[in-house]
Amino acid sequence: MDIRDGRILLTSRGRTVADDGFARSGGRFSIPDSLRKSLDAANHPSVDSEPDLSFVTDETVSAAFQEYRKMLGT
């Protein structure tokens, strides 16, 4: 993941792990477990920094949730 301009973004490696999770068998309800399995299987690089996550507030999480719901059509 990359944190830039107050946003948390997937890197190309993160996208590969996410795509692997979404490609696993099962329906919508199995997505969290599938993504967890893909994350557990991935080789994670170590990170030495403590990122500033002060922009993650109840309001920004709620806005992101609404945006993702629109993308999913729910």
PDB file of N, CA, C and O in Angstrom:
ATOM      1  N   MET A   1       0.840  -1.165   0.000  1.00  0.00           N
ATOM      2  CA  MET A   1       0.000   0.000   0.000  1.00  0.00           C
ATOM      3  C   MET A   1       0.888   1.231   0.000  1.00  0.00           C
ATOM      4  O   MET A   1       2.009   1.208   0.484  1.00  0.00           O
ATOM      5  N   ASP A   2       0.346   2.291  -0.543  1.00  0.00           N
ATOM      6  CA  ASP A   2       1.046   3.569  -0.589  1.00  0.00           C
ATOM      7  C   ASP A   2       0.112   4.627  -0.012  1.00  0.00           C
ATOM      8  O   ASP A   2      -1.086   4.625  -0.307  1.00  0.00           O
ATOM      9  N   ILE A   3       0.643   5.502   0.817  1.00  0.00           N
ATOM     10  CA  ILE A   3      -0.153   6.585   1.392  1.00  0.00           C
ATOM     11  C   ILE A   3       0.334   7.876   0.761  1.00  0.00           C
ATOM     12  O   ILE A   3       1.497   8.248   0.896  1.00  0.00           O
ATOM     13  N   ARG A   4      -0.592   8.526   0.025  1.00  0.00           N
ATOM     14  CA  ARG A   4      -0.224   9.739  -0.709  1.00  0.00           C
ATOM     15  C   ARG A   4      -1.410  10.687  -0.758  1.00  0.00           C
ATOM     16  O   ARG A   4      -2.527  10.285  -1.076  1.00  0.00           O
ATOM     17  N   ASP A   5      -1.188  11.947  -0.446  1.00  0.00           N
ATOM     18  CA  ASP A   5      -2.220  12.984  -0.536  1.00  0.00           C
ATOM     19  C   ASP A   5      -3.492  12.625   0.243  1.00  0.00           C
ATOM     20  O   ASP A   5      -4.604  12.815  -0.236  1.00  0.00           O
ATOM     21  N   GLY A   6      -3.307  12.050   1.430  1.00  0.00           N
ATOM     22  CA  GLY A   6      -4.458  11.720   2.262  1.00  0.00           C
ATOM     23  C   GLY A   6      -5.274  10.550   1.745  1.00  0.00           C
ATOM     24  O   GLY A   6      -6.442  10.406   2.102  1.00  0.00           O
ATOM     25  N   ARG A   7      -4.665   9.718   0.926  1.00  0.00           N
ATOM     26  CA  ARG A   7      -5.365   8.541   0.398  1.00  0.00           C
ATOM     27  C   ARG A   7      -4.494   7.316   0.574  1.00  0.00           C
ATOM     28  O   ARG A   7      -3.274   7.396   0.505  1.00  0.00           O
ATOM     29  N   ILE A   8      -5.116   6.188   0.803  1.00  0.00           N
ATOM     30  CA  ILE A   8      -4.410   4.915   0.886  1.00  0.00           C
ATOM     31  C   ILE A   8      -4.660   4.198  -0.433  1.00  0.00           C
ATOM     32  O   ILE A   8      -5.799   3.926  -0.803  1.00  0.00           O
ATOM     33  N   LEU A   9      -3.580   3.923  -1.161  1.00  0.00           N
ATOM     34  CA  LEU A   9      -3.676   3.339  -2.499  1.00  0.00           C
ATOM     35  C   LEU A   9      -2.972   1.990  -2.557  1.00  0.00           C
ATOM     36  O   LEU A   9      -1.990   1.764  -1.847  1.00  0.00           O
ATOM     37  N   LEU A  10      -3.456   1.124  -3.399  1.00  0.00           N
ATOM     38  CA  LEU A  10      -2.774  -0.146  -3.632  1.00  0.00           C
ATOM     39  C   LEU A  10      -1.614   0.054  -4.587  1.00  0.00           C
ATOM     40  O   LEU A  10      -1.743   0.737  -5.599  1.00  0.00           O
ATOM     41  N   THR A  11      -0.495  -0.573  -4.276  1.00  0.00           N
ATOM     42  CA  THR A  11       0.618  -0.604  -5.214  1.00  0.00           C
ATOM     43  C   THR A  11       0.323  -1.707  -6.231  1.00  0.00           C
ATOM     44  O   THR A  11      -0.657  -2.451  -6.091  1.00  0.00           O
ATOM     45  N   SER A  12       1.167  -1.848  -7.233  1.00  0.00           N
ATOM     46  CA  SER A  12       0.943  -2.920  -8.214  1.00  0.00           C
ATOM     47  C   SER A  12       1.030  -4.284  -7.537  1.00  0.00           C
ATOM     48  O   SER A  12       0.278  -5.199  -7.860  1.00  0.00           O
ATOM     49  N   ARG A  13       1.914  -4.420  -6.564  1.00  0.00           N
ATOM     50  CA  ARG A  13       2.020  -5.686  -5.820  1.00  0.00           C
ATOM     51  C   ARG A  13       0.752  -5.915  -4.995  1.00  0.00           C
ATOM     52  O   ARG A  13       0.240  -7.028  -4.924  1.00  0.00           O
ATOM     53  N   GLY A  14       0.250  -4.871  -4.377  1.00  0.00           N
ATOM     54  CA  GLY A  14      -0.993  -4.985  -3.616  1.00  0.00           C
ATOM     55  C   GLY A  14      -2.163  -5.367  -4.502  1.00  0.00           C
ATOM     56  O   GLY A  14      -3.024  -6.155  -4.118  1.00  0.00           O
ATOM     57  N   ARG A  15      -2.199  -4.819  -5.713  1.00  0.00           N
ATOM     58  CA  ARG A  15      -3.263  -5.155  -6.671  1.00  0.00           C
ATOM     59  C   ARG A  15      -3.180  -6.636  -7.047  1.00  0.00           C
ATOM     60  O   ARG A  15      -4.198  -7.318  -7.167  1.00  0.00           O
ATOM     61  N   THR A  16      -1.962  -7.163  -7.195  1.00  0.00           N
ATOM     62  CA  THR A  16      -1.780  -8.581  -7.528  1.00  0.00           C
ATOM     63  C   THR A  16      -2.339  -9.467  -6.414  1.00  0.00           C
ATOM     64  O   THR A  16      -3.033 -10.449  -6.683  1.00  0.00           O
ATOM     65  N   VAL A  17      -2.047  -9.107  -5.161  1.00  0.00           N
ATOM     66  CA  VAL A  17      -2.560  -9.876  -4.021  1.00  0.00           C
ATOM     67  C   VAL A  17      -4.084  -9.782  -3.972  1.00  0.00           C
ATOM     68  O   VAL A  17      -4.773 -10.785  -3.764  1.00  0.00           O
ATOM     69  N   ALA A  18      -4.636  -8.591  -4.177  1.00  0.00           N
ATOM     70  CA  ALA A  18      -6.087  -8.415  -4.163  1.00  0.00           C
ATOM     71  C   ALA A  18      -6.744  -9.202  -5.295  1.00  0.00           C
ATOM     72  O   ALA A  18      -7.753  -9.874  -5.076  1.00  0.00           O
ATOM     73  N   ASP A  19      -6.161  -9.134  -6.486  1.00  0.00           N
ATOM     74  CA  ASP A  19      -6.717  -9.885  -7.617  1.00  0.00           C
ATOM     75  C   ASP A  19      -6.733 -11.380  -7.332  1.00  0.00           C
ATOM     76  O   ASP A  19      -7.677 -12.080  -7.685  1.00  0.00           O
ATOM     77  N   ASP A  20      -5.674 -11.873  -6.677  1.00  0.00           N
ATOM     78  CA  ASP A  20      -5.628 -13.288  -6.303  1.00  0.00           C
ATOM     79  C   ASP A  20      -6.770 -13.620  -5.349  1.00  0.00           C
ATOM     80  O   ASP A  20      -7.424 -14.655  -5.484  1.00  0.00           O
ATOM     81  N   GLY A  21      -7.027 -12.733  -4.401  1.00  0.00           N
ATOM     82  CA  GLY A  21      -8.119 -12.960  -3.453  1.00  0.00           C
ATOM     83  C   GLY A  21      -9.473 -12.970  -4.123  1.00  0.00           C
ATOM     84  O   GLY A  21     -10.315 -13.827  -3.837  1.00  0.00           O
ATOM     85  N   PHE A  22      -9.696 -12.042  -5.054  1.00  0.00           N
ATOM     86  CA  PHE A  22     -10.979 -11.989  -5.757  1.00  0.00           C
ATOM     87  C   PHE A  22     -11.153 -13.155  -6.730  1.00  0.00           C
ATOM     88  O   PHE A  22     -12.272 -13.530  -7.057  1.00  0.00           O
ATOM     89  N   ALA A  23     -10.050 -13.750  -7.200  1.00  0.00           N
ATOM     90  CA  ALA A  23     -10.123 -14.850  -8.160  1.00  0.00           C
ATOM     91  C   ALA A  23     -10.429 -16.191  -7.490  1.00  0.00           C
ATOM     92  O   ALA A  23     -10.762 -17.154  -8.176  1.00  0.00           O
ATOM     93  N   ARG A  24     -10.314 -16.253  -6.182  1.00  0.00           N
ATOM     94  CA  ARG A  24     -10.595 -17.512  -5.486  1.00  0.00           C
ATOM     95  C   ARG A  24     -12.083 -17.841  -5.596  1.00  0.00           C
ATOM     96  O   ARG A  24     -12.917 -16.967  -5.767  1.00  0.00           O
ATOM     97  N   SER A  25     -12.392 -19.126  -5.491  1.00  0.00           N
ATOM     98  CA  SER A  25     -13.781 -19.561  -5.648  1.00  0.00           C
ATOM     99  C   SER A  25     -14.649 -19.080  -4.496  1.00  0.00           C
ATOM    100  O   SER A  25     -14.164 -18.809  -3.400  1.00  0.00           O
ATOM    101  N   GLY A  26     -15.930 -18.968  -4.769  1.00  0.00           N
ATOM    102  CA  GLY A  26     -16.892 -18.519  -3.761  1.00  0.00           C
ATOM    103  C   GLY A  26     -17.611 -17.277  -4.243  1.00  0.00           C
ATOM    104  O   GLY A  26     -17.236 -16.651  -5.227  1.00  0.00           O
ATOM    105  N   GLY A  27     -18.632 -16.916  -3.528  1.00  0.00           N
ATOM    106  CA  GLY A  27     -19.422 -15.746  -3.888  1.00  0.00           C
ATOM    107  C   GLY A  27     -18.997 -14.525  -3.098  1.00  0.00           C
ATOM    108  O   GLY A  27     -17.923 -14.473  -2.505  1.00  0.00           O
ATOM    109  N   ARG A  28     -19.869 -13.531  -3.104  1.00  0.00           N
ATOM    110  CA  ARG A  28     -19.575 -12.262  -2.417  1.00  0.00           C
ATOM    111  C   ARG A  28     -19.277 -12.446  -0.932  1.00  0.00           C
ATOM    112  O   ARG A  28     -18.457 -11.754  -0.366  1.00  0.00           O
ATOM    113  N   PHE A  29     -19.962 -13.388  -0.299  1.00  0.00           N
ATOM    114  CA  PHE A  29     -19.793 -13.566   1.136  1.00  0.00           C
ATOM    115  C   PHE A  29     -18.450 -14.209   1.484  1.00  0.00           C
ATOM    116  O   PHE A  29     -18.023 -14.159   2.628  1.00  0.00           O
ATOM    117  N   SER A  30     -17.780 -14.816   0.500  1.00  0.00           N
ATOM    118  CA  SER A  30     -16.485 -15.445   0.768  1.00  0.00           C
ATOM    119  C   SER A  30     -15.316 -14.500   0.489  1.00  0.00           C
ATOM    120  O   SER A  30     -14.167 -14.842   0.763  1.00  0.00           O
ATOM    121  N   ILE A  31     -15.586 -13.296  -0.030  1.00  0.00           N
ATOM    122  CA  ILE A  31     -14.514 -12.362  -0.388  1.00  0.00           C
ATOM    123  C   ILE A  31     -13.605 -12.031   0.800  1.00  0.00           C
ATOM    124  O   ILE A  31     -12.385 -12.096   0.664  1.00  0.00           O
ATOM    125  N   PRO A  32     -14.121 -11.691   1.984  1.00  0.00           N
ATOM    126  CA  PRO A  32     -13.205 -11.379   3.096  1.00  0.00           C
ATOM    127  C   PRO A  32     -12.257 -12.534   3.427  1.00  0.00           C
ATOM    128  O   PRO A  32     -11.060 -12.321   3.624  1.00  0.00           O
ATOM    129  N   ASP A  33     -12.781 -13.760   3.478  1.00  0.00           N
ATOM    130  CA  ASP A  33     -11.927 -14.908   3.772  1.00  0.00           C
ATOM    131  C   ASP A  33     -10.924 -15.158   2.651  1.00  0.00           C
ATOM    132  O   ASP A  33      -9.767 -15.494   2.911  1.00  0.00           O
ATOM    133  N   SER A  34     -11.357 -14.986   1.411  1.00  0.00           N
ATOM    134  CA  SER A  34     -10.460 -15.182   0.280  1.00  0.00           C
ATOM    135  C   SER A  34      -9.326 -14.163   0.274  1.00  0.00           C
ATOM    136  O   SER A  34      -8.165 -14.505   0.031  1.00  0.00           O
ATOM    137  N   LEU A  35      -9.649 -12.909   0.565  1.00  0.00           N
ATOM    138  CA  LEU A  35      -8.618 -11.871   0.617  1.00  0.00           C
ATOM    139  C   LEU A  35      -7.656 -12.118   1.776  1.00  0.00           C
ATOM    140  O   LEU A  35      -6.443 -11.936   1.644  1.00  0.00           O
ATOM    141  N   ARG A  36      -8.180 -12.563   2.906  1.00  0.00           N
ATOM    142  CA  ARG A  36      -7.314 -12.869   4.047  1.00  0.00           C
ATOM    143  C   ARG A  36      -6.337 -13.994   3.702  1.00  0.00           C
ATOM    144  O   ARG A  36      -5.151 -13.921   4.008  1.00  0.00           O
ATOM    145  N   LYS A  37      -6.827 -15.013   3.005  1.00  0.00           N
ATOM    146  CA  LYS A  37      -5.953 -16.117   2.602  1.00  0.00           C
ATOM    147  C   LYS A  37      -4.863 -15.633   1.642  1.00  0.00           C
ATOM    148  O   LYS A  37      -3.710 -16.052   1.737  1.00  0.00           O
ATOM    149  N   SER A  38      -5.215 -14.753   0.722  1.00  0.00           N
ATOM    150  CA  SER A  38      -4.226 -14.212  -0.213  1.00  0.00           C
ATOM    151  C   SER A  38      -3.199 -13.356   0.522  1.00  0.00           C
ATOM    152  O   SER A  38      -2.004 -13.423   0.231  1.00  0.00           O
ATOM    153  N   LEU A  39      -3.667 -12.548   1.482  1.00  0.00           N
ATOM    154  CA  LEU A  39      -2.737 -11.730   2.268  1.00  0.00           C
ATOM    155  C   LEU A  39      -1.813 -12.603   3.109  1.00  0.00           C
ATOM    156  O   LEU A  39      -0.616 -12.334   3.214  1.00  0.00           O
ATOM    157  N   ASP A  40      -2.358 -13.662   3.699  1.00  0.00           N
ATOM    158  CA  ASP A  40      -1.541 -14.557   4.511  1.00  0.00           C
ATOM    159  C   ASP A  40      -0.473 -15.260   3.673  1.00  0.00           C
ATOM    160  O   ASP A  40       0.628 -15.515   4.151  1.00  0.00           O
ATOM    161  N   ALA A  41      -0.798 -15.562   2.409  1.00  0.00           N
ATOM    162  CA  ALA A  41       0.131 -16.284   1.542  1.00  0.00           C
ATOM    163  C   ALA A  41       1.181 -15.379   0.905  1.00  0.00           C
ATOM    164  O   ALA A  41       2.217 -15.843   0.442  1.00  0.00           O
ATOM    165  N   ALA A  42       0.932 -14.071   0.905  1.00  0.00           N
ATOM    166  CA  ALA A  42       1.840 -13.129   0.240  1.00  0.00           C
ATOM    167  C   ALA A  42       3.103 -12.909   1.067  1.00  0.00           C
ATOM    168  O   ALA A  42       3.092 -12.995   2.291  1.00  0.00           O
ATOM    169  N   ASN A  43       4.183 -12.601   0.380  1.00  0.00           N
ATOM    170  CA  ASN A  43       5.442 -12.245   1.029  1.00  0.00           C
ATOM    171  C   ASN A  43       5.409 -10.747   1.306  1.00  0.00           C
ATOM    172  O   ASN A  43       5.399  -9.949   0.381  1.00  0.00           O
ATOM    173  N   HIS A  44       5.391 -10.381   2.570  1.00  0.00           N
ATOM    174  CA  HIS A  44       5.247  -8.980   2.948  1.00  0.00           C
ATOM    175  C   HIS A  44       6.607  -8.345   3.226  1.00  0.00           C
ATOM    176  O   HIS A  44       7.356  -8.847   4.052  1.00  0.00           O
ATOM    177  N   PRO A  45       6.905  -7.238   2.560  1.00  0.00           N
ATOM    178  CA  PRO A  45       8.156  -6.531   2.868  1.00  0.00           C
ATOM    179  C   PRO A  45       8.036  -5.838   4.228  1.00  0.00           C
ATOM    180  O   PRO A  45       6.940  -5.498   4.668  1.00  0.00           O
ATOM    181  N   SER A  46       9.145  -5.655   4.885  1.00  0.00           N
ATOM    182  CA  SER A  46       9.103  -4.953   6.161  1.00  0.00           C
ATOM    183  C   SER A  46       9.047  -3.449   5.909  1.00  0.00           C
ATOM    184  O   SER A  46       9.554  -2.952   4.910  1.00  0.00           O
ATOM    185  N   VAL A  47       8.407  -2.741   6.815  1.00  0.00           N
ATOM    186  CA  VAL A  47       8.269  -1.296   6.711  1.00  0.00           C
ATOM    187  C   VAL A  47       8.852  -0.693   7.973  1.00  0.00           C
ATOM    188  O   VAL A  47       8.485  -1.073   9.083  1.00  0.00           O
ATOM    189  N   ASP A  48       9.757   0.257   7.808  1.00  0.00           N
ATOM    190  CA  ASP A  48      10.426   0.858   8.950  1.00  0.00           C
ATOM    191  C   ASP A  48       9.787   2.160   9.416  1.00  0.00           C
ATOM    192  O   ASP A  48      10.193   2.716  10.418  1.00  0.00           O
ATOM    193  N   SER A  49       8.809   2.661   8.697  1.00  0.00           N
ATOM    194  CA  SER A  49       8.253   3.973   9.046  1.00  0.00           C
ATOM    195  C   SER A  49       6.900   3.833   9.732  1.00  0.00           C
ATOM    196  O   SER A  49       6.251   2.811   9.668  1.00  0.00           O
ATOM    197  N   GLU A  50       6.506   4.885  10.380  1.00  0.00           N
ATOM    198  CA  GLU A  50       5.192   4.983  11.000  1.00  0.00           C
ATOM    199  C   GLU A  50       4.412   6.027  10.207  1.00  0.00           C
ATOM    200  O   GLU A  50       4.609   7.224  10.405  1.00  0.00           O
ATOM    201  N   PRO A  51       3.542   5.606   9.286  1.00  0.00           N
ATOM    202  CA  PRO A  51       2.842   6.583   8.447  1.00  0.00           C
ATOM    203  C   PRO A  51       1.863   7.442   9.252  1.00  0.00           C
ATOM    204  O   PRO A  51       1.332   7.018  10.276  1.00  0.00           O
ATOM    205  N   ASP A  52       1.632   8.651   8.770  1.00  0.00           N
ATOM    206  CA  ASP A  52       0.663   9.562   9.388  1.00  0.00           C
ATOM    207  C   ASP A  52      -0.730   9.187   8.884  1.00  0.00           C
ATOM    208  O   ASP A  52      -1.059   9.425   7.723  1.00  0.00           O
ATOM    209  N   LEU A  53      -1.504   8.590   9.735  1.00  0.00           N
ATOM    210  CA  LEU A  53      -2.857   8.169   9.374  1.00  0.00           C
ATOM    211  C   LEU A  53      -3.916   9.051  10.022  1.00  0.00           C
ATOM    212  O   LEU A  53      -5.065   8.659  10.160  1.00  0.00           O
ATOM    213  N   SER A  54      -3.536  10.269  10.381  1.00  0.00           N
ATOM    214  CA  SER A  54      -4.477  11.160  11.051  1.00  0.00           C
ATOM    215  C   SER A  54      -5.671  11.525  10.171  1.00  0.00           C
ATOM    216  O   SER A  54      -6.710  11.931  10.677  1.00  0.00           O
ATOM    217  N   PHE A  55      -5.535  11.356   8.861  1.00  0.00           N
ATOM    218  CA  PHE A  55      -6.647  11.654   7.953  1.00  0.00           C
ATOM    219  C   PHE A  55      -7.718  10.575   7.985  1.00  0.00           C
ATOM    220  O   PHE A  55      -8.809  10.757   7.446  1.00  0.00           O
ATOM    221  N   VAL A  56      -7.442   9.432   8.623  1.00  0.00           N
ATOM    222  CA  VAL A  56      -8.434   8.361   8.725  1.00  0.00           C
ATOM    223  C   VAL A  56      -9.333   8.678   9.916  1.00  0.00           C
ATOM    224  O   VAL A  56      -8.979   8.469  11.069  1.00  0.00           O
ATOM    225  N   THR A  57     -10.501   9.205   9.601  1.00  0.00           N
ATOM    226  CA  THR A  57     -11.479   9.587  10.622  1.00  0.00           C
ATOM    227  C   THR A  57     -12.788   8.856  10.345  1.00  0.00           C
ATOM    228  O   THR A  57     -12.946   8.215   9.297  1.00  0.00           O
ATOM    229  N   ASP A  58     -13.720   8.947  11.256  1.00  0.00           N
ATOM    230  CA  ASP A  58     -15.035   8.341  11.019  1.00  0.00           C
ATOM    231  C   ASP A  58     -15.651   8.878   9.731  1.00  0.00           C
ATOM    232  O   ASP A  58     -16.271   8.131   8.966  1.00  0.00           O
ATOM    233  N   GLU A  59     -15.465  10.173   9.482  1.00  0.00           N
ATOM    234  CA  GLU A  59     -16.054  10.789   8.297  1.00  0.00           C
ATOM    235  C   GLU A  59     -15.405  10.279   7.007  1.00  0.00           C
ATOM    236  O   GLU A  59     -16.099   9.984   6.036  1.00  0.00           O
ATOM    237  N   THR A  60     -14.073  10.179   6.980  1.00  0.00           N
ATOM    238  CA  THR A  60     -13.412   9.714   5.752  1.00  0.00           C
ATOM    239  C   THR A  60     -13.697   8.241   5.500  1.00  0.00           C
ATOM    240  O   THR A  60     -13.859   7.831   4.352  1.00  0.00           O
ATOM    241  N   VAL A  61     -13.790   7.437   6.564  1.00  0.00           N
ATOM    242  CA  VAL A  61     -14.114   6.020   6.393  1.00  0.00           C
ATOM    243  C   VAL A  61     -15.542   5.875   5.873  1.00  0.00           C
ATOM    244  O   VAL A  61     -15.814   5.090   4.962  1.00  0.00           O
ATOM    245  N   SER A  62     -16.468   6.648   6.419  1.00  0.00           N
ATOM    246  CA  SER A  62     -17.857   6.595   5.967  1.00  0.00           C
ATOM    247  C   SER A  62     -17.979   7.013   4.503  1.00  0.00           C
ATOM    248  O   SER A  62     -18.691   6.368   3.723  1.00  0.00           O
ATOM    249  N   ALA A  63     -17.276   8.069   4.113  1.00  0.00           N
ATOM    250  CA  ALA A  63     -17.312   8.529   2.722  1.00  0.00           C
ATOM    251  C   ALA A  63     -16.733   7.473   1.789  1.00  0.00           C
ATOM    252  O   ALA A  63     -17.286   7.213   0.718  1.00  0.00           O
ATOM    253  N   ALA A  64     -15.634   6.835   2.196  1.00  0.00           N
ATOM    254  CA  ALA A  64     -15.033   5.788   1.371  1.00  0.00           C
ATOM    255  C   ALA A  64     -15.973   4.592   1.251  1.00  0.00           C
ATOM    256  O   ALA A  64     -16.131   4.017   0.170  1.00  0.00           O
ATOM    257  N   PHE A  65     -16.641   4.235   2.350  1.00  0.00           N
ATOM    258  CA  PHE A  65     -17.590   3.126   2.324  1.00  0.00           C
ATOM    259  C   PHE A  65     -18.721   3.401   1.338  1.00  0.00           C
ATOM    260  O   PHE A  65     -19.100   2.527   0.547  1.00  0.00           O
ATOM    261  N   GLN A  66     -19.247   4.614   1.361  1.00  0.00           N
ATOM    262  CA  GLN A  66     -20.315   4.976   0.429  1.00  0.00           C
ATOM    263  C   GLN A  66     -19.827   4.915  -1.021  1.00  0.00           C
ATOM    264  O   GLN A  66     -20.542   4.471  -1.916  1.00  0.00           O
ATOM    265  N   GLU A  67     -18.599   5.368  -1.264  1.00  0.00           N
ATOM    266  CA  GLU A  67     -18.028   5.320  -2.613  1.00  0.00           C
ATOM    267  C   GLU A  67     -17.887   3.874  -3.093  1.00  0.00           C
ATOM    268  O   GLU A  67     -18.227   3.550  -4.220  1.00  0.00           O
ATOM    269  N   TYR A  68     -17.415   2.987  -2.217  1.00  0.00           N
ATOM    270  CA  TYR A  68     -17.262   1.585  -2.591  1.00  0.00           C
ATOM    271  C   TYR A  68     -18.609   0.915  -2.814  1.00  0.00           C
ATOM    272  O   TYR A  68     -18.764   0.087  -3.708  1.00  0.00           O
ATOM    273  N   ARG A  69     -19.619   1.282  -2.021  1.00  0.00           N
ATOM    274  CA  ARG A  69     -20.947   0.723  -2.242  1.00  0.00           C
ATOM    275  C   ARG A  69     -21.489   1.105  -3.607  1.00  0.00           C
ATOM    276  O   ARG A  69     -22.116   0.302  -4.285  1.00  0.00           O
ATOM    277  N   LYS A  70     -21.230   2.350  -4.024  1.00  0.00           N
ATOM    278  CA  LYS A  70     -21.665   2.780  -5.349  1.00  0.00           C
ATOM    279  C   LYS A  70     -20.962   1.977  -6.430  1.00  0.00           C
ATOM    280  O   LYS A  70     -21.570   1.554  -7.417  1.00  0.00           O
ATOM    281  N   MET A  71     -19.661   1.740  -6.232  1.00  0.00           N
ATOM    282  CA  MET A  71     -18.896   0.952  -7.214  1.00  0.00           C
ATOM    283  C   MET A  71     -19.420  -0.472  -7.311  1.00  0.00           C
ATOM    284  O   MET A  71     -19.426  -1.062  -8.391  1.00  0.00           O
ATOM    285  N   LEU A  72     -19.866  -1.044  -6.171  1.00  0.00           N
ATOM    286  CA  LEU A  72     -20.380  -2.416  -6.150  1.00  0.00           C
ATOM    287  C   LEU A  72     -21.839  -2.496  -6.586  1.00  0.00           C
ATOM    288  O   LEU A  72     -22.363  -3.571  -6.815  1.00  0.00           O
ATOM    289  N   GLY A  73     -22.484  -1.333  -6.677  1.00  0.00           N
ATOM    290  CA  GLY A  73     -23.884  -1.321  -7.091  1.00  0.00           C
ATOM    291  C   GLY A  73     -24.832  -1.784  -6.004  1.00  0.00           C
ATOM    292  O   GLY A  73     -25.870  -2.346  -6.299  1.00  0.00           O
ATOM    293  N   THR A  74     -24.460  -1.522  -4.746  1.00  0.00           N
ATOM    294  CA  THR A  74     -25.337  -1.971  -3.641  1.00  0.00           C
ATOM    295  C   THR A  74     -26.008  -0.794  -2.984  1.00  0.00           C
ATOM    296  O   THR A  74     -25.614   0.315  -3.069  1.00  0.00           O
TER     297      THR A  74
END
